[in-house]
Coordinates of C-alpha atoms in Angstrom, one line a residue:
M943 CA -41.9 47.1 11.0
V944 CA -45.3 48.4 13.0
D945 CA -45.6 50.8 16.1
T946 CA -46.2 48.3 19.0
D947 CA -42.7 46.9 17.8
Y948 CA -41.0 50.5 18.7
E949 CA -40.8 51.7 23.2
T950 CA -42.7 55.4 22.9
T951 CA -41.6 58.2 24.4
D952 CA -41.8 62.0 24.4
V953 CA -38.1 62.8 23.4
V954 CA -35.0 61.4 23.1
I955 CA -31.6 62.2 23.9
C956 CA -28.0 61.2 22.1
G957 CA -25.8 61.4 24.4
C958 CA -25.0 62.2 27.9
G959 CA -22.2 65.1 28.4
P960 CA -23.3 67.5 30.6
T961 CA -25.1 69.4 27.8
G962 CA -28.2 66.2 27.2
A963 CA -27.6 65.6 30.6
M964 CA -29.1 69.2 32.0
L965 CA -31.8 68.6 28.9
S966 CA -32.6 66.2 30.4
T967 CA -32.8 67.5 34.3
Y968 CA -34.4 70.1 33.1
L969 CA -36.8 68.3 31.1
G970 CA -38.1 66.2 34.2
R971 CA -38.5 68.2 36.2
M972 CA -41.2 70.0 33.4
S973 CA -42.6 66.4 33.4
I974 CA -41.8 65.2 29.7
P975 CA -41.2 61.3 29.1
H976 CA -37.6 60.8 27.2
V977 CA -34.7 58.5 27.1
V978 CA -31.4 59.5 26.8
I979 CA -28.5 57.5 25.0
E980 CA -25.1 57.9 25.7
K981 CA -22.3 55.2 23.8
E982 CA -19.6 55.4 27.3
P983 CA -20.4 52.9 30.0
E984 CA -19.6 55.6 32.6
I985 CA -19.3 58.9 32.6
T986 CA -16.0 59.8 30.7
T987 CA -13.0 60.9 33.6
D988 CA -11.0 63.3 31.0
P989 CA -11.7 66.2 32.6
R990 CA -11.9 68.2 29.2
G991 CA -13.3 71.4 30.9
I992 CA -12.9 73.2 33.4
A993 CA -14.3 76.5 33.3
L994 CA -18.3 77.9 34.0
D995 CA -20.0 81.2 33.7
E996 CA -22.4 82.5 36.5
D997 CA -24.7 81.8 32.7
G998 CA -23.3 78.1 33.2
I999 CA -23.8 78.3 37.6
R1000 CA -27.1 79.8 37.0
A1001 CA -27.8 77.0 34.9
L1002 CA -27.1 74.6 37.2
Q1003 CA -29.0 76.1 40.4
G1004 CA -32.0 75.7 38.5
A1005 CA -30.9 71.6 37.9
G1006 CA -31.1 71.5 41.9
I1007 CA -27.7 71.2 42.4
Y1008 CA -26.1 74.3 44.0
D1009 CA -25.6 72.7 47.2
R1010 CA -23.2 70.7 45.1
L1011 CA -21.4 73.5 43.5
Y1012 CA -19.2 75.0 46.3
S1013 CA -18.9 71.8 48.0
D1014 CA -17.9 69.2 45.1
I1015 CA -17.9 70.2 42.1
G1016 CA -15.9 73.5 41.7
T1017 CA -14.6 76.6 43.2
C1018 CA -14.4 80.5 42.4
M1019 CA -11.7 81.5 40.3
H1020 CA -11.0 85.3 40.9
K1021 CA -8.9 87.5 39.4
F1022 CA -7.6 86.8 35.2
K1023 CA -4.0 88.3 35.2
F1024 CA -2.9 88.9 31.5
I1025 CA 1.0 89.2 31.4
G1026 CA 2.8 89.8 28.7
G1027 CA 7.0 87.9 27.5
T1028 CA 8.4 84.9 26.5
D1029 CA 10.8 85.5 29.7
K1030 CA 9.0 82.8 32.4
V1031 CA 8.8 84.7 35.2
L1032 CA 4.3 84.6 36.4
D1033 CA 5.1 87.8 39.7
K1034 CA 5.6 90.8 36.5
K1035 CA 2.7 93.3 36.5
A1036 CA -0.8 91.7 34.7
F1037 CA -1.3 95.1 31.2
L1038 CA -5.0 93.4 31.8
E1039 CA -6.6 92.8 35.4
M1040 CA -10.9 91.0 35.4
D1041 CA -11.9 90.2 38.3
Y1042 CA -14.8 87.3 38.3
G1043 CA -14.6 86.7 42.1
T1044 CA -17.1 89.7 42.5
T1045 CA -21.5 89.7 42.1
E1046 CA -21.9 91.7 39.4
G1047 CA -23.4 90.1 36.1
G1048 CA -26.7 90.7 37.6
T1049 CA -26.9 86.7 37.9
G1050 CA -26.2 87.1 41.6
H1051 CA -23.7 84.7 41.2
V1052 CA -19.7 85.1 41.3
G1053 CA -18.1 85.7 37.1
F1054 CA -16.1 81.6 37.1
I1055 CA -15.7 79.4 38.4
C1056 CA -13.5 76.4 38.1
H1057 CA -14.6 73.2 38.0
K1058 CA -14.1 69.1 38.0
Q1059 CA -15.9 67.8 34.4
P1060 CA -17.1 64.9 35.5
I1061 CA -17.7 65.2 39.0
L1062 CA -20.2 68.3 37.6
E1063 CA -21.0 65.9 34.6
K1064 CA -22.4 62.5 38.2
H1065 CA -24.3 65.6 40.1
L1066 CA -26.6 66.1 36.2
R1067 CA -27.1 62.3 36.4
T1068 CA -28.2 62.4 39.8
A1069 CA -29.8 65.5 39.9
M1070 CA -31.8 63.4 36.2
T1071 CA -31.6 59.6 37.1
S1072 CA -33.9 61.3 40.0
S1073 CA -36.6 62.3 37.8
S1074 CA -39.8 58.7 36.8
F1075 CA -39.7 60.8 33.7
C1076 CA -35.5 60.2 31.9
Q1077 CA -34.5 56.4 31.5
L1078 CA -31.1 56.8 30.6
Q1079 CA -29.6 54.0 28.7
T1080 CA -25.6 53.5 29.1
N1081 CA -23.4 51.4 26.7
A1082 CA -25.4 51.8 23.7
T1083 CA -24.7 53.1 20.6
M1084 CA -27.2 55.1 17.6
I1085 CA -27.5 53.4 15.1
D1086 CA -29.6 54.5 12.9
M1087 CA -32.4 57.1 12.4
R1088 CA -35.7 58.5 10.9
E1089 CA -39.0 61.0 10.4
E1090 CA -41.9 60.0 9.1
G1091 CA -45.2 62.1 10.1
E1092 CA -45.0 63.6 13.2
H1093 CA -42.8 61.0 14.9
V1094 CA -38.6 60.2 14.7
Y1095 CA -37.7 56.5 14.6
S1096 CA -34.5 55.4 16.3
Q1097 CA -32.5 52.1 16.8
Y1098 CA -29.3 51.7 19.4
R1099 CA -27.5 48.3 20.2
D1100 CA -27.5 47.6 24.2
A1101 CA -24.4 46.6 25.2
Q1102 CA -24.9 43.0 25.0
G1103 CA -25.6 43.5 21.1
K1104 CA -29.0 43.5 21.8
V1105 CA -30.8 46.0 18.8
H1106 CA -33.8 48.4 20.1
N1107 CA -36.2 50.6 18.7
L1108 CA -37.0 54.1 20.1
K1109 CA -40.6 56.3 18.6
S1110 CA -41.0 60.0 19.6
R1111 CA -42.4 63.0 18.9
F1112 CA -38.1 64.8 18.6
L1113 CA -35.1 63.6 18.4
V1114 CA -32.2 66.0 20.2
G1115 CA -28.3 65.2 19.6
A1116 CA -26.2 66.1 22.2
D1117 CA -23.9 64.1 21.0
G1118 CA -20.8 66.3 20.4
K1119 CA -19.0 67.2 17.0
T1120 CA -18.4 63.8 15.5
G1121 CA -21.8 62.5 16.5
F1122 CA -23.8 60.1 14.9
T1123 CA -27.3 63.1 15.1
R1124 CA -25.3 65.2 13.1
K1125 CA -22.5 63.1 10.9
S1126 CA -24.6 60.7 10.1
F1127 CA -28.1 61.9 9.7
M1128 CA -28.2 65.7 8.7
E1129 CA -25.0 66.4 7.0
P1130 CA -27.0 64.8 4.3
L1131 CA -29.6 67.1 4.7
G1132 CA -27.2 69.4 3.7
I1133 CA -26.5 70.9 7.9
R1134 CA -23.2 71.1 8.1
M1135 CA -20.4 72.9 10.9
E1136 CA -19.4 76.1 8.6
Q1137 CA -16.1 78.8 10.1
A1138 CA -18.6 81.0 12.5
H1139 CA -15.6 82.7 12.5
Q1140 CA -12.3 84.6 10.6
C1141 CA -10.2 83.3 13.0
F1142 CA -7.1 85.4 14.1
Y1143 CA -5.2 82.5 15.3
D1144 CA -4.5 78.7 13.2
E1145 CA -2.2 76.8 15.4
T1146 CA -2.8 72.9 16.5
W1147 CA -2.4 72.6 20.6
V1148 CA -2.0 69.6 22.7
A1149 CA -4.2 69.2 25.7
L1150 CA -2.9 67.1 29.1
N1151 CA -4.1 65.4 31.3
W1152 CA -1.6 64.1 34.4
E1153 CA -2.3 62.0 37.0
I1154 CA 1.0 62.6 40.0
S1155 CA 1.6 60.3 43.2
L1156 CA 3.8 61.4 45.4
P1157 CA 7.5 61.1 46.2
T1158 CA 8.4 59.0 49.0
E1159 CA 12.5 58.3 50.9
R1160 CA 11.2 55.4 49.5
T1161 CA 10.7 55.3 46.2
H1162 CA 13.3 58.0 45.6
P1163 CA 15.5 58.5 48.3
D1164 CA 18.2 60.7 46.3
F1165 CA 15.4 63.1 46.2
P1166 CA 17.0 66.0 47.8
L1167 CA 14.0 67.5 49.5
W1168 CA 14.4 64.8 52.0
K1169 CA 17.8 66.8 53.4
L1170 CA 16.0 70.0 54.0
G1171 CA 12.8 67.6 56.7
Y1172 CA 9.9 68.2 53.7
T1173 CA 7.4 65.6 53.0
P1174 CA 5.6 64.2 50.3
Q1175 CA 2.7 66.6 50.1
E1176 CA 5.1 69.2 51.3
V1177 CA 7.7 68.3 48.2
Y1178 CA 3.8 68.1 45.9
D1179 CA 2.8 71.1 47.2
L1180 CA 6.2 73.1 46.8
F1181 CA 6.0 72.1 42.9
F1182 CA 2.8 72.3 42.1
P1183 CA 0.7 75.2 44.1
E1184 CA -2.4 76.0 44.1
S1185 CA -2.3 78.8 40.8
F1186 CA 1.0 76.8 39.4
R1187 CA 1.8 76.5 35.4
L1188 CA 4.5 75.3 33.3
I1189 CA 5.9 77.8 32.4
Q1190 CA 8.8 76.5 32.2
D1191 CA 11.2 72.6 33.0
I1192 CA 10.7 71.6 36.2
T1193 CA 12.4 68.3 38.7
F1194 CA 9.5 66.4 40.2
P1195 CA 11.0 62.7 39.1
D1196 CA 8.9 62.1 35.9
D1197 CA 8.0 58.9 36.8
C1198 CA 5.6 60.3 39.1
I1199 CA 3.3 61.7 36.5
R1200 CA 1.5 59.6 34.0
V1201 CA 0.1 60.6 30.6
L1202 CA -4.1 60.3 31.0
R1203 CA -4.4 61.9 27.6
S1204 CA -2.6 63.3 25.6
R1205 CA -5.1 65.1 22.7
P1206 CA -4.5 66.9 19.7
F1207 CA -7.4 69.9 19.3
R1208 CA -7.2 72.4 17.2
F1209 CA -8.5 76.1 17.7
A1210 CA -11.7 76.8 15.8
A1211 CA -15.4 78.6 16.1
R1212 CA -17.9 77.2 13.7
S1213 CA -21.2 76.9 14.3
C1214 CA -24.1 75.0 12.2
N1215 CA -26.1 76.9 9.0
R1216 CA -29.4 75.5 10.7
W1217 CA -29.6 73.2 14.2
S1218 CA -32.4 71.7 13.2
H1219 CA -34.3 69.4 10.3
S1220 CA -37.6 69.2 11.3
R1221 CA -38.4 67.0 14.4
V1222 CA -34.0 66.0 14.8
I1223 CA -32.0 69.0 17.3
L1224 CA -28.9 69.2 17.3
C1225 CA -27.5 71.4 21.3
G1226 CA -24.5 72.0 21.7
D1227 CA -21.3 70.5 20.5
A1228 CA -23.2 68.5 18.5
A1229 CA -24.3 72.7 17.1
H1230 CA -21.3 74.6 17.8
V1231 CA -17.7 74.3 19.2
F1232 CA -15.8 77.2 20.6
P1233 CA -11.9 77.7 20.8
P1234 CA -11.2 77.4 24.5
F1235 CA -10.1 80.7 25.5
G1236 CA -13.5 81.7 27.4
G1237 CA -14.7 79.5 29.0
Q1238 CA -18.1 79.4 26.8
G1239 CA -18.1 75.5 24.9
I1240 CA -20.1 73.7 28.3
A1241 CA -21.5 77.4 29.3
S1242 CA -23.0 78.4 25.9
G1243 CA -24.7 74.3 25.6
F1244 CA -26.6 74.9 29.0
R1245 CA -28.4 78.0 27.2
D1246 CA -29.4 75.9 24.4
A1247 CA -30.1 72.7 27.0
I1248 CA -32.5 75.7 29.1
S1249 CA -33.6 77.8 26.2
L1250 CA -34.9 74.6 24.2
A1251 CA -36.3 72.3 27.1
W1252 CA -39.3 74.2 27.6
R1253 CA -40.2 75.5 23.9
L1254 CA -40.2 70.6 23.7
V1255 CA -42.6 70.7 26.5
L1256 CA -44.8 72.6 24.7
L1257 CA -44.2 71.4 21.9
C1258 CA -44.9 67.5 23.7
R1259 CA -47.8 69.3 25.5
R1260 CA -50.0 70.0 23.0
K1261 CA -52.7 67.3 21.9
P1262 CA -52.6 66.0 17.7
S1263 CA -54.8 68.0 16.1
T1264 CA -55.5 68.1 12.3
K1265 CA -53.6 70.7 11.5
P1266 CA -50.8 72.0 10.9
S1267 CA -47.5 72.1 13.0
N1268 CA -45.7 75.0 14.1
H1269 CA -42.7 72.9 15.3
E1270 CA -40.5 74.1 12.7
Q1271 CA -41.0 77.7 13.7
V1272 CA -40.7 77.3 17.3
L1273 CA -37.9 75.5 16.8
S1274 CA -36.0 78.1 14.4
A1275 CA -36.5 80.8 16.4
W1276 CA -35.3 78.6 19.6
Y1277 CA -31.6 77.9 16.8
I1278 CA -31.6 82.4 15.5
E1279 CA -32.1 83.7 19.9
R1280 CA -29.5 81.0 20.5
K1281 CA -27.2 82.4 17.6
Q1282 CA -27.5 85.9 19.0
Q1283 CA -25.6 85.0 22.6
L1284 CA -23.4 82.7 20.0
E1285 CA -21.7 85.3 18.8
R1286 CA -21.3 87.7 22.0
S1287 CA -20.1 84.7 23.5
L1288 CA -17.9 84.3 20.5
A1289 CA -16.0 87.7 20.9
S1290 CA -15.2 87.7 24.6
T1291 CA -13.9 84.5 23.8
I1292 CA -11.8 85.7 20.6
A1293 CA -11.1 88.8 22.2
N1294 CA -9.2 86.5 25.0
G1295 CA -7.1 84.3 23.1
Q1296 CA -6.3 87.8 21.5
F1297 CA -4.7 88.4 24.0
V1298 CA -2.5 85.4 24.6
T1299 CA -1.7 84.7 21.1
E1300 CA -0.5 88.0 20.1
G1301 CA 3.2 87.4 18.5
N1302 CA 3.1 91.2 16.6
P1303 CA 5.9 93.5 18.8
L1304 CA 3.8 96.9 17.5
K1305 CA -0.1 95.5 18.1
I1306 CA 1.9 94.1 21.6
F1307 CA 2.8 97.6 22.1
L1308 CA 0.2 100.0 21.2
R1309 CA -2.0 96.6 23.7
D1310 CA -0.2 97.6 26.7
W1311 CA -0.1 101.1 26.8
S1312 CA -3.8 101.7 25.5
L1313 CA -4.4 99.5 28.6
Y1314 CA -1.6 101.4 30.9
F1315 CA -3.1 104.3 30.5
L1316 CA -7.1 103.5 30.8
H1317 CA -7.1 102.8 34.0
F1318 CA -6.2 106.2 34.9
I1319 CA -10.0 106.4 33.5
P1320 CA -12.2 104.9 36.7
T1321 CA -15.4 104.1 34.6
W1322 CA -12.9 102.2 32.1
R1323 CA -10.8 101.1 35.2
R1324 CA -14.1 99.6 35.9
D1325 CA -15.1 98.3 32.7
L1326 CA -12.0 96.9 31.9
R1327 CA -11.7 94.7 35.8
L1328 CA -15.6 94.0 35.0
G1329 CA -14.1 91.7 31.4
R1330 CA -17.1 90.4 29.0
R1331 CA -19.2 91.4 32.6
K1332 CA -19.5 94.9 31.4
E1333 CA -21.7 94.7 29.1
G1334 CA -24.4 93.7 30.8
M1335 CA -27.1 90.9 30.5
V1336 CA -27.1 91.6 26.5
P1337 CA -31.0 90.9 25.3
Y1338 CA -32.5 89.9 22.3
K1339 CA -33.1 91.6 18.8
Y1340 CA -36.0 90.5 17.7
S1341 CA -37.3 89.4 14.1
P1342 CA -40.5 88.1 13.9
G1343 CA -41.2 85.2 15.3
L1344 CA -39.4 85.5 18.0
P1345 CA -41.3 84.3 21.3
F1346 CA -41.6 87.5 23.2
N1347 CA -42.4 91.5 22.9
P1348 CA -39.5 94.3 22.5
A1349 CA -42.0 97.3 23.1
H1350 CA -42.4 95.9 26.9
K1351 CA -38.9 94.9 28.1
G1352 CA -39.0 91.6 26.1
G1353 CA -36.2 89.7 25.6
T1354 CA -33.6 90.9 28.5
F1355 CA -32.6 88.5 30.8
L1356 CA -34.4 88.2 33.6
R1357 CA -31.7 89.8 36.8
Q1358 CA -31.3 86.9 39.7
V1359 CA -31.9 88.5 43.5
Y1360 CA -31.1 87.1 47.1
C1361 CA -35.2 87.0 49.0
K1362 CA -37.0 86.4 52.3
P1363 CA -40.3 85.3 52.8
I1364 CA -42.2 88.4 54.1
G1365 CA -44.3 87.6 57.7
K1366 CA -42.3 84.6 59.1
S1367 CA -39.2 84.2 59.6
G1368 CA -36.5 82.1 56.7
D1369 CA -34.1 81.5 54.8
V1370 CA -32.1 83.5 51.9
L1371 CA -33.4 82.3 49.2
F1372 CA -31.8 83.6 45.3
S1373 CA -35.2 84.7 43.3
D1374 CA -35.5 81.9 41.0
D1375 CA -35.9 79.0 42.9
I1376 CA -39.5 81.1 44.2
I1377 CA -40.5 82.3 40.6
F1378 CA -38.8 79.4 39.1
E1379 CA -40.4 76.4 42.1
K1380 CA -39.8 72.7 40.7
E1381 CA -44.2 72.2 41.6
K1382 CA -44.6 74.9 39.4
K1383 CA -46.4 73.7 36.0
G1384 CA -46.5 76.7 34.7
L1385 CA -43.6 77.5 31.1
F1386 CA -44.5 80.7 31.6
Q1387 CA -44.6 82.6 35.3
L1388 CA -45.9 86.0 36.7
L1389 CA -43.7 87.7 39.4
V1390 CA -45.5 91.0 40.4
Y1391 CA -42.2 93.8 41.7
L1392 CA -43.9 96.0 43.7
K1393 CA -42.1 99.0 45.6
N1394 CA -44.1 99.0 49.0
V1395 CA -46.3 95.9 50.5
N1396 CA -49.1 98.5 50.9
E1397 CA -49.3 97.7 47.2
L1398 CA -49.8 94.2 47.8
T1399 CA -53.8 93.8 48.4
A1400 CA -54.8 95.5 45.1
A1401 CA -51.9 94.0 42.7
R1402 CA -53.7 90.2 43.7
E1403 CA -57.5 92.1 43.0
A1404 CA -55.1 92.5 38.9
V1405 CA -53.5 89.0 38.9
S1406 CA -56.8 87.2 40.3
R1407 CA -58.5 86.5 37.3
I1408 CA -55.4 85.4 35.6
E1409 CA -55.7 81.6 35.6
E1410 CA -59.5 82.7 33.2
T1411 CA -57.4 84.3 31.2
S1412 CA -54.1 81.9 30.7
N1413 CA -56.9 80.0 30.2
G1414 CA -55.2 77.8 32.9
E1415 CA -51.5 78.4 31.5
I1416 CA -50.0 80.8 34.2
P1417 CA -52.3 79.6 37.1
Y1418 CA -53.2 82.2 39.9
S1419 CA -51.4 79.9 42.7
E1420 CA -48.2 80.1 41.0
V1421 CA -47.5 83.9 41.0
T1422 CA -44.5 85.3 43.4
Y1423 CA -44.8 88.7 44.6
L1424 CA -41.7 90.6 45.0
V1425 CA -41.2 93.9 46.9
G1426 CA -38.2 95.7 46.4
K1427 CA -37.9 97.2 50.1
L1428 CA -34.7 95.5 52.2
E1429 CA -36.6 95.3 55.0
M1430 CA -40.4 95.8 56.7
E1431 CA -42.0 97.4 59.4
S1432 CA -43.8 95.7 61.4
R1433 CA -46.8 97.1 61.1
V1434 CA -47.9 96.3 58.1
L1435 CA -47.2 92.1 58.0
T1436 CA -50.5 91.3 59.0
Q1437 CA -51.9 91.0 55.5
D1438 CA -51.8 87.6 53.9
T1439 CA -48.4 86.8 53.1
Y1440 CA -48.6 83.5 51.3
S1441 CA -46.1 83.7 48.0
V1442 CA -44.5 87.5 49.4
Y1443 CA -40.8 88.1 49.3
R1444 CA -39.0 91.0 50.4
L1445 CA -35.3 91.8 49.4
A1446 CA -31.9 90.8 51.1
T1447 CA -29.0 92.5 51.4
A1448 CA -25.1 91.5 50.7
E1449 CA -24.8 90.6 54.0
E1450 CA -28.1 88.3 55.0
F1451 CA -27.0 86.7 52.0
A1452 CA -23.5 86.2 53.1
G1453 CA -24.3 85.2 56.5
S1454 CA -26.8 81.8 54.9
H1455 CA -25.9 78.8 53.4
L1456 CA -25.9 79.5 50.2
C1457 CA -23.0 81.6 50.1
R1458 CA -20.7 79.0 51.9
G1459 CA -18.3 78.0 49.9
R1460 CA -18.1 80.5 47.7
P1461 CA -16.4 84.8 48.1
K1462 CA -19.3 88.0 49.6
P1463 CA -21.2 89.3 46.8
E1464 CA -19.0 91.7 46.4
Y1465 CA -20.6 95.1 44.6
Y1466 CA -23.8 93.0 44.5
D1467 CA -27.2 95.7 43.3
P1468 CA -29.5 94.1 45.1
H1469 CA -32.2 97.0 43.2
Q1470 CA -30.7 96.0 40.5
L1471 CA -34.1 94.0 39.5
G1472 CA -36.0 97.2 39.6
K1473 CA -33.9 99.3 38.2
A1474 CA -34.1 96.3 34.7
L1475 CA -38.0 96.7 34.8
G1476 CA -38.0 100.4 34.9
G1477 CA -40.7 101.2 36.8
T1478 CA -43.2 98.5 35.1
K1479 CA -44.8 95.6 37.9
F1480 CA -46.1 92.8 36.3
V1481 CA -43.1 91.0 34.5
L1482 CA -44.0 87.7 32.7
I1483 CA -41.0 85.4 32.5
R1484 CA -40.2 82.3 30.1
A1485 CA -39.2 78.9 32.3
D1486 CA -34.8 80.0 30.3
R1487 CA -35.5 83.4 32.6
V1488 CA -35.9 85.5 29.4
V1489 CA -38.5 88.0 30.1
Y1490 CA -41.9 87.9 27.5
A1491 CA -43.1 91.4 28.8
A1492 CA -43.4 93.4 31.5
C1493 CA -47.0 95.8 32.0
D1494 CA -48.1 98.6 34.5
N1495 CA -50.8 98.1 34.6
A1496 CA -53.7 94.8 34.7
S1497 CA -55.2 95.6 30.7
Q1498 CA -51.6 96.1 29.4
L1499 CA -51.1 92.7 30.8
E1500 CA -53.9 91.2 30.3
K1501 CA -53.5 91.6 26.4
E1502 CA -49.8 90.2 26.6
V1503 CA -51.5 87.1 28.6
R1504 CA -53.7 86.8 25.8
E1505 CA -50.5 87.0 23.0
A1506 CA -48.1 84.2 25.1
V1507 CA -51.2 82.0 25.4
A1508 CA -52.0 81.7 21.6
Y1509 CA -48.2 81.4 21.1
L1510 CA -48.6 78.4 23.8
R1511 CA -51.4 77.6 22.4
A1512 CA -50.9 77.6 19.0

């Protein structure tokens, strides 16, 4: 078959679950043509995932759907209470309580939301298909793929049985743990799913999804609550309150409960030995699976997608060359980084799981009493309340080939703060939304963090040649300036304040539209970004919100920019 028989694109994504849709959205925002192949005709209505952590919330914000987050997708999960014993009582004192309704994790968001996955996927698909660079094919089945030279050739069959041929520079398998990409293409090449942890617990559980209808006096005339004046809705609210758990048999009419899904699953922590082979890549559940104790399944897929997206953009923007491509090094660096974060997520998931499943009476006794005494120590009490957030935003550990400079704070995750434009009235904004504004095209962005606005003129002069130094990779017009002050004196606002912002307070955020539907930002520290930067002024940031390097002066910045450009241009 000749190449003219193939439809050509830059990237093919196999699977349009949360991970595939997130990857597509970010590729579309960065103008990379791609085709998404999804075997289901519509979004799966099973509400599989229910929890999403603050990294996942930040990813949805970056996808441009924050405005739908609390109005349609989900609500904040506040306190996680762990109670012991086998008695069927919910109001007993918890041996451990974590508060994820506060804003202390470094992202500007609450710790967790409880979401409706089909609704989440609906808004992600709306975001991805709004881009002219995305072509979504639903009710389509991938039937073949092969690598040849600098391309991947794949075939899919549509709903009418017609076979289509695709030629792409890369193919990403985001089609789940039993998907075609890993099972049919990767496993014969020696890529396999391996146990990632000596599991503390190995049992089969059953996941149930119910559709519950309301009983009425006509359908259930003998139901006793009608005599007490209850309405059908009040009956439902009584049996299924906001924080209900089915810990004992219920007397709600069972013919009003329809089982939508009853599926066994094993608790497992597994990860592939490699996540890519040449130009074919595994992402999300196709590369790793989590036990369901920490709300990390979807969030980890989102992290995969965001950190992979800019690397695919980097590789696709390069023009064909006679020099050997370094795409394998770029992709292996991606999954080496991701495996580090995966291990941290797994550690917190396993810790939660041990609380839930521990059955040894002696261990339970020691756990409960040790936690009881730790609550008397203020710093420990705060750490216990923070849960997995107590460690903060843990940086990547450097190894050769990873794209950051550890000597200059590289590998750390950029803290997100609230801000407002200087010199004009305006709404409170998230710092990500100004640094990575949709119209910006640079894969690396430059943030200039100023102690006060009087440093602005000198800072503009210091970065005036950034576009020339970076060979156009970092346009001067895309530089963002953030002043680490919560208020400005009117006399200093006579300068050019284009793309200049100041920090906003928790109170300003609470009064803005961004706080609608979520709790006020309790314990939020507006100066957390400056503290994390340690006084450095110039911050070079990757598109996945990871710091490449933070510098004190213009000469140091020029050196780091040249090294970053060497990586981008290879």
